[in-house]
């Protein structure tokens, strides 16, 4: 039997990149999976079609993580569609980089609304629906452990907040048998950070392996943390960064 057979999962920001790879990996391991998206409706439909082609149930929910009603509503809809919720992957995230003096209030609000408030509200709503064996996995960033250069103040602030949330929730939900963990990707080849982008060479050079990672390499770690094999892992930060922090 596949390790996640019968599990019901929600992956935020599952239309592209790391979220799409994670949704497909969880389905491959047996889970029924709902994803959220905002702009990429066609891509979200394609992910759902692939999930269904594996014989699992798949759902695409349009929900902007920056909108409190959407963030909570997505959890409610996913749990209704799937018939419960065992796994939440808080993947949706945005980055605005630039000198601290150039960042507008709207940038600050946008990044904190999606990367912090949205994650908090989604986790809060999901925690109330999870029973023993529940899993919350959030996607942080390698910049929480080592900031490679200037321009990352807002993004690093937002991702560092997830360390506190992960540890505090792990303490709170532990007695109910729900684990809460945080994955820190290094440079991963996606639309957000293409491996042929202007800063790619420096990012590759900053890793021990000297290369970008793939979305699938992050998805593998998320799937491990979402599964039974990780039953004694909680409150942990798990780097999938090619040695960026080494
Ligand atoms: P992409 O930009 O390639 O994909 C982002 C995904 O998130 C899309 O599915 C997008 O959906 C969705 N999304 C964006 N904004 C929102 C929102 N407001 N509400 C709901 N969904 C949203 O990013 P990555 O796959 O690269 O990144 C995924 C996560 O990994 C993020 O949290 C990012 O910060 C983190 N990360 C990425 C790294 C990298 O090098 N790529 C490194 C470290 C961390 P749609 O298109 O439908 O709007």
Tab-separated table of C-alpha atoms and ligand atoms in Angstrom:
chain	number	residue	atom	x	y	z
A	1	UNK	CA	0.000	0.000	0.000
A	2	UNK	CA	1.239	3.533	-0.751
A	3	UNK	CA	2.287	5.360	2.437
A	4	UNK	CA	-0.334	8.130	2.236
A	5	UNK	CA	-3.291	6.024	1.098
A	6	UNK	CA	-6.541	7.437	2.481
A	7	UNK	CA	-4.927	10.699	3.622
A	8	UNK	CA	-6.505	14.024	2.708
A	9	UNK	CA	-4.170	16.901	1.931
A	10	UNK	CA	-4.363	20.607	1.181
A	11	UNK	CA	-1.413	22.305	-0.561
A	12	UNK	CA	-1.594	26.094	-0.795
A	13	UNK	CA	-0.162	27.602	-3.974
A	14	UNK	CA	-0.308	24.252	-5.736
A	15	UNK	CA	-0.691	25.433	-9.325
A	16	UNK	CA	3.032	25.862	-10.061
A	17	UNK	CA	6.549	25.292	-8.758
A	18	UNK	CA	7.208	23.628	-5.412
A	19	UNK	CA	3.491	23.476	-4.541
A	20	UNK	CA	2.548	21.682	-7.762
A	21	UNK	CA	5.410	19.188	-7.350
A	22	UNK	CA	4.355	18.587	-3.735
A	23	UNK	CA	0.687	18.057	-4.619
A	24	UNK	CA	1.682	15.491	-7.262
A	25	UNK	CA	4.117	13.751	-4.915
A	26	UNK	CA	1.478	13.436	-2.163
A	27	UNK	CA	-0.984	12.033	-4.718
A	28	UNK	CA	1.661	9.623	-5.993
A	29	UNK	CA	2.015	8.373	-2.418
A	30	UNK	CA	-1.720	7.794	-2.185
A	31	UNK	CA	-3.309	11.001	-0.857
A	32	UNK	CA	-6.350	12.829	-2.191
A	33	UNK	CA	-5.231	16.417	-2.685
A	34	UNK	CA	-6.820	19.878	-2.868
A	35	UNK	CA	-4.702	22.792	-4.058
A	36	UNK	CA	-5.198	26.543	-3.938
A	37	UNK	CA	-4.242	28.990	-6.670
A	38	UNK	CA	-4.907	32.626	-7.544
A	39	UNK	CA	-3.938	33.515	-11.111
A	40	UNK	CA	-2.919	30.241	-12.773
A	41	UNK	CA	-6.271	28.561	-13.257
A	42	UNK	CA	-5.223	26.493	-16.282
A	43	UNK	CA	-2.094	25.275	-14.511
A	44	UNK	CA	-4.172	24.404	-11.419
A	45	UNK	CA	-6.571	22.384	-13.590
A	46	UNK	CA	-3.626	20.533	-15.115
A	47	UNK	CA	-2.329	19.598	-11.663
A	48	UNK	CA	-5.786	18.315	-10.701
A	49	UNK	CA	-6.012	16.302	-13.952
A	50	UNK	CA	-2.662	14.669	-13.144
A	51	UNK	CA	-3.813	13.880	-9.586
A	52	UNK	CA	-6.986	12.278	-10.982
A	53	UNK	CA	-4.981	10.328	-13.567
A	54	UNK	CA	-3.258	8.628	-10.610
A	55	UNK	CA	-6.657	7.475	-9.352
A	56	UNK	CA	-6.852	10.031	-6.524
A	57	UNK	CA	-9.354	12.804	-5.949
A	58	UNK	CA	-8.106	16.290	-6.780
A	59	UNK	CA	-9.652	19.736	-6.272
A	60	UNK	CA	-8.540	23.243	-7.266
A	61	UNK	CA	-9.737	26.062	-5.016
A	62	UNK	CA	-9.241	29.703	-5.972
A	63	UNK	CA	-8.115	31.349	-2.725
A	64	UNK	CA	-5.801	34.308	-2.189
A	65	UNK	CA	-3.700	33.681	0.920
A	66	UNK	CA	-3.556	37.455	1.467
A	67	UNK	CA	-7.314	37.485	2.018
A	68	UNK	CA	-8.321	36.277	5.489
A	69	UNK	CA	-11.694	34.950	4.306
A	70	UNK	CA	-10.055	33.052	1.445
A	71	UNK	CA	-7.313	31.608	3.683
A	72	UNK	CA	-9.835	30.135	6.129
A	73	UNK	CA	-12.415	29.356	3.431
A	74	UNK	CA	-9.905	27.245	1.496
A	75	UNK	CA	-9.426	24.979	4.514
A	76	UNK	CA	-13.182	24.661	5.011
A	77	UNK	CA	-13.766	23.841	1.343
A	78	UNK	CA	-10.893	21.398	1.145
A	79	UNK	CA	-12.110	19.568	4.255
A	80	UNK	CA	-15.661	19.460	2.862
A	81	UNK	CA	-14.582	18.262	-0.598
A	82	UNK	CA	-12.106	15.714	0.729
A	83	UNK	CA	-14.197	14.596	3.703
A	84	UNK	CA	-11.643	15.691	6.323
A	85	UNK	CA	-8.095	16.977	6.493
A	86	UNK	CA	-4.926	15.127	7.550
A	87	UNK	CA	-2.150	17.116	5.884
A	88	UNK	CA	-1.681	20.845	5.345
A	89	UNK	CA	1.249	22.124	3.277
A	90	UNK	CA	1.623	25.891	3.672
A	91	UNK	CA	3.504	26.551	0.453
A	92	UNK	CA	1.997	29.727	-1.059
A	93	UNK	CA	4.501	32.542	-0.794
A	94	UNK	CA	5.685	35.694	-2.481
A	95	UNK	CA	8.979	37.545	-2.458
A	96	UNK	CA	9.715	41.242	-2.840
A	97	UNK	CA	13.441	41.942	-2.812
A	98	UNK	CA	15.225	45.280	-2.735
A	99	UNK	CA	17.077	47.759	-0.519
A	100	UNK	CA	15.169	48.239	2.734
A	101	UNK	CA	14.723	51.965	2.038
A	102	UNK	CA	13.007	51.273	-1.288
A	103	UNK	CA	10.328	48.936	0.039
A	104	UNK	CA	6.855	50.507	0.004
A	105	UNK	CA	4.265	49.935	2.718
A	106	UNK	CA	2.210	48.029	0.134
A	107	UNK	CA	5.168	45.632	-0.379
A	108	UNK	CA	5.459	45.088	3.376
A	109	UNK	CA	1.724	44.421	3.708
A	110	UNK	CA	1.588	42.110	0.696
A	111	UNK	CA	4.515	39.930	1.762
A	112	UNK	CA	3.456	39.703	5.405
A	113	UNK	CA	-0.190	39.075	4.451
A	114	UNK	CA	0.669	36.113	2.215
A	115	UNK	CA	3.778	34.678	3.905
A	116	UNK	CA	2.816	35.203	7.567
A	117	UNK	CA	-0.838	36.095	8.174
A	118	UNK	CA	-2.109	33.722	5.467
A	119	UNK	CA	0.027	30.865	6.799
A	120	UNK	CA	-1.095	31.556	10.368
A	121	UNK	CA	-4.809	31.670	9.518
A	122	UNK	CA	-4.613	28.582	7.307
A	123	UNK	CA	-2.761	26.615	9.982
A	124	UNK	CA	-5.212	27.832	12.639
A	125	UNK	CA	-8.207	26.686	10.588
A	126	UNK	CA	-6.567	23.365	9.692
A	127	UNK	CA	-5.450	22.584	13.252
A	128	UNK	CA	-9.070	22.652	14.402
A	129	UNK	CA	-9.950	19.958	11.884
A	130	UNK	CA	-7.018	17.588	12.348
A	131	UNK	CA	-7.018	14.492	14.492
A	132	UNK	CA	-4.195	12.224	15.679
A	133	UNK	CA	-1.595	11.767	12.920
A	134	UNK	CA	-2.291	15.208	11.444
A	135	UNK	CA	0.597	16.956	9.700
A	136	UNK	CA	1.316	20.639	9.117
A	137	UNK	CA	4.355	21.376	6.933
A	138	UNK	CA	5.247	24.953	6.009
A	139	UNK	CA	7.694	26.163	3.398
A	140	UNK	CA	10.218	28.633	4.763
A	141	UNK	CA	13.498	29.559	3.090
A	142	UNK	CA	17.240	29.047	3.385
A	143	UNK	CA	17.534	32.804	4.040
A	144	UNK	CA	16.228	32.161	7.555
A	145	UNK	CA	19.495	30.359	8.310
A	146	UNK	CA	21.909	32.421	6.219
A	147	UNK	CA	21.208	35.609	4.290
A	148	UNK	CA	23.557	35.523	1.287
A	149	UNK	CA	23.534	39.269	0.501
A	150	UNK	CA	21.606	42.539	0.637
A	151	UNK	CA	17.997	43.031	-0.485
A	152	UNK	CA	16.253	40.294	1.462
A	153	UNK	CA	15.091	42.115	4.605
A	154	UNK	CA	11.337	41.831	3.989
A	155	UNK	CA	11.346	38.300	2.622
A	156	UNK	CA	13.673	37.025	5.387
A	157	UNK	CA	11.520	38.702	8.045
A	158	UNK	CA	8.430	36.953	6.720
A	159	UNK	CA	10.023	33.512	6.512
A	160	UNK	CA	11.687	33.813	9.938
A	161	UNK	CA	8.228	34.274	11.476
A	162	UNK	CA	7.435	30.701	10.444
A	163	UNK	CA	10.103	29.355	12.804
A	164	UNK	CA	8.190	30.755	15.790
A	165	UNK	CA	4.870	29.555	14.448
A	166	UNK	CA	6.222	26.061	13.778
A	167	UNK	CA	7.759	25.615	17.225
A	168	UNK	CA	4.818	27.099	19.121
A	169	UNK	CA	2.254	25.080	17.181
A	170	UNK	CA	4.320	21.912	17.617
A	171	UNK	CA	4.124	22.450	21.400
A	172	UNK	CA	0.402	23.173	21.283
A	173	UNK	CA	-0.686	20.369	18.951
A	174	UNK	CA	1.760	17.701	20.120
A	175	UNK	CA	-0.552	16.254	22.728
A	176	UNK	CA	-3.162	15.727	20.008
A	177	UNK	CA	-0.620	13.793	17.914
A	178	UNK	CA	-0.359	16.489	15.234
A	179	UNK	CA	3.176	17.327	14.041
A	180	UNK	CA	4.268	20.731	12.728
A	181	UNK	CA	7.465	21.207	10.724
A	182	UNK	CA	9.211	23.699	8.475
A	183	UNK	CA	11.149	23.021	5.266
A	184	UNK	CA	13.791	25.528	4.163
A	185	UNK	CA	14.437	25.282	0.413
A	186	UNK	CA	17.622	26.681	-1.087
A	187	UNK	CA	17.619	28.052	-4.634
A	188	UNK	CA	14.981	26.008	-6.458
A	189	UNK	CA	14.338	26.268	-10.191
A	190	UNK	CA	10.791	27.678	-10.440
A	191	UNK	CA	9.090	30.724	-11.968
A	192	UNK	CA	9.936	32.611	-8.764
A	193	UNK	CA	13.665	31.851	-9.010
A	194	UNK	CA	14.592	30.470	-12.441
A	195	UNK	CA	17.938	28.670	-12.708
A	196	UNK	CA	18.782	30.887	-15.709
A	197	UNK	CA	17.830	34.134	-13.913
A	198	UNK	CA	20.182	37.091	-13.358
A	199	UNK	CA	21.272	36.051	-9.842
A	200	UNK	CA	21.336	32.306	-10.478
A	201	UNK	CA	25.082	31.873	-10.777
A	202	UNK	CA	25.733	33.489	-7.393
A	203	UNK	CA	22.979	31.410	-5.795
A	204	UNK	CA	24.397	28.155	-7.166
A	205	UNK	CA	27.867	29.172	-5.998
A	206	UNK	CA	26.478	29.746	-2.507
A	207	UNK	CA	25.494	26.098	-2.099
A	208	UNK	CA	27.810	23.224	-1.215
A	209	UNK	CA	26.532	21.220	-4.186
A	210	UNK	CA	27.077	24.112	-6.586
A	211	UNK	CA	23.682	23.896	-8.263
A	212	UNK	CA	19.990	24.732	-8.073
A	213	UNK	CA	17.579	22.190	-6.662
A	214	UNK	CA	14.383	21.001	-8.313
A	215	UNK	CA	10.841	21.384	-7.008
A	216	UNK	CA	10.699	17.601	-6.813
A	217	UNK	CA	13.652	17.522	-4.404
A	218	UNK	CA	11.707	19.774	-2.012
A	219	UNK	CA	8.532	17.745	-2.529
A	220	UNK	CA	10.368	14.591	-1.397
A	221	UNK	CA	11.192	16.192	1.956
A	222	UNK	CA	7.655	17.500	2.405
A	223	UNK	CA	6.236	14.050	1.623
A	224	UNK	CA	8.544	12.491	4.220
A	225	UNK	CA	7.428	14.979	6.887
A	226	UNK	CA	3.785	14.417	5.892
A	227	UNK	CA	4.071	10.661	6.289
A	228	UNK	CA	4.065	8.092	9.067
A	229	UNK	CA	7.868	7.672	8.848
A	230	UNK	CA	8.240	11.170	10.341
A	231	UNK	CA	5.981	10.434	13.321
A	232	UNK	CA	8.632	11.538	15.875
A	233	UNK	CA	9.635	14.729	14.026
A	234	UNK	CA	7.963	17.935	15.165
A	235	UNK	CA	8.922	21.571	15.677
A	236	UNK	CA	11.845	20.950	13.321
A	237	UNK	CA	13.504	22.978	10.605
A	238	UNK	CA	14.503	20.781	7.681
A	239	UNK	CA	16.903	22.216	5.089
A	240	UNK	CA	16.654	21.181	1.446
A	241	UNK	CA	19.179	23.735	0.309
A	242	UNK	CA	22.107	21.956	-1.339
A	243	UNK	CA	24.218	22.971	1.644
A	244	UNK	CA	23.447	26.716	1.463
A	245	UNK	CA	23.587	26.895	5.267
A	246	UNK	CA	26.636	24.612	5.616
B	1	LIG	P1	6.284	30.118	-7.680
B	1	LIG	O1	6.189	31.602	-7.813
B	1	LIG	O2	6.931	29.347	-8.771
B	1	LIG	O3	4.838	29.525	-7.390
B	1	LIG	C1	4.065	30.135	-6.394
B	1	LIG	C2	2.778	29.383	-6.174
B	1	LIG	O4	2.102	30.041	-5.106
B	1	LIG	C3	1.874	29.424	-7.383
B	1	LIG	O5	1.147	28.220	-7.419
B	1	LIG	C4	0.951	30.613	-7.083
B	1	LIG	O6	-0.335	30.465	-7.618
B	1	LIG	C5	0.848	30.521	-5.572
B	1	LIG	N1	0.556	31.799	-4.945
B	1	LIG	C6	1.229	32.974	-5.072
B	1	LIG	N2	0.628	33.930	-4.346
B	1	LIG	C7	-0.457	33.343	-3.760
B	1	LIG	C8	-1.476	33.814	-2.903
B	1	LIG	N3	-1.536	35.089	-2.516
B	1	LIG	N4	-2.428	32.938	-2.495
B	1	LIG	C9	-2.402	31.643	-2.905
B	1	LIG	N5	-1.471	31.152	-3.733
B	1	LIG	C10	-0.507	31.999	-4.159
B	1	LIG	O7	7.071	29.890	-6.304
B	1	LIG	P2	7.939	28.665	-5.756
B	1	LIG	O8	7.330	27.384	-6.128
B	1	LIG	O9	9.344	28.940	-6.098
B	1	LIG	O10	7.802	28.921	-4.193
B	1	LIG	C11	6.953	28.161	-3.348
B	1	LIG	C12	7.328	28.460	-1.902
B	1	LIG	O11	8.708	28.157	-1.698
B	1	LIG	C13	7.163	29.931	-1.496
B	1	LIG	O12	6.698	30.001	-0.182
B	1	LIG	C14	8.582	30.480	-1.608
B	1	LIG	O13	8.770	31.607	-0.777
B	1	LIG	C15	9.377	29.276	-1.132
B	1	LIG	N6	10.774	29.262	-1.554
B	1	LIG	C16	11.142	29.203	-2.869
B	1	LIG	C17	12.472	29.175	-3.218
B	1	LIG	C18	12.945	29.133	-4.628
B	1	LIG	O14	14.165	29.282	-4.849
B	1	LIG	N7	12.082	28.895	-5.622
B	1	LIG	C19	13.518	29.206	-2.186
B	1	LIG	C20	13.039	29.248	-0.839
B	1	LIG	C21	11.711	29.260	-0.541
B	1	LIG	P3	-0.919	31.303	-8.879
B	1	LIG	O15	0.091	31.298	-9.970
B	1	LIG	O16	-2.173	30.576	-9.220
B	1	LIG	O17	-1.204	32.675	-8.389
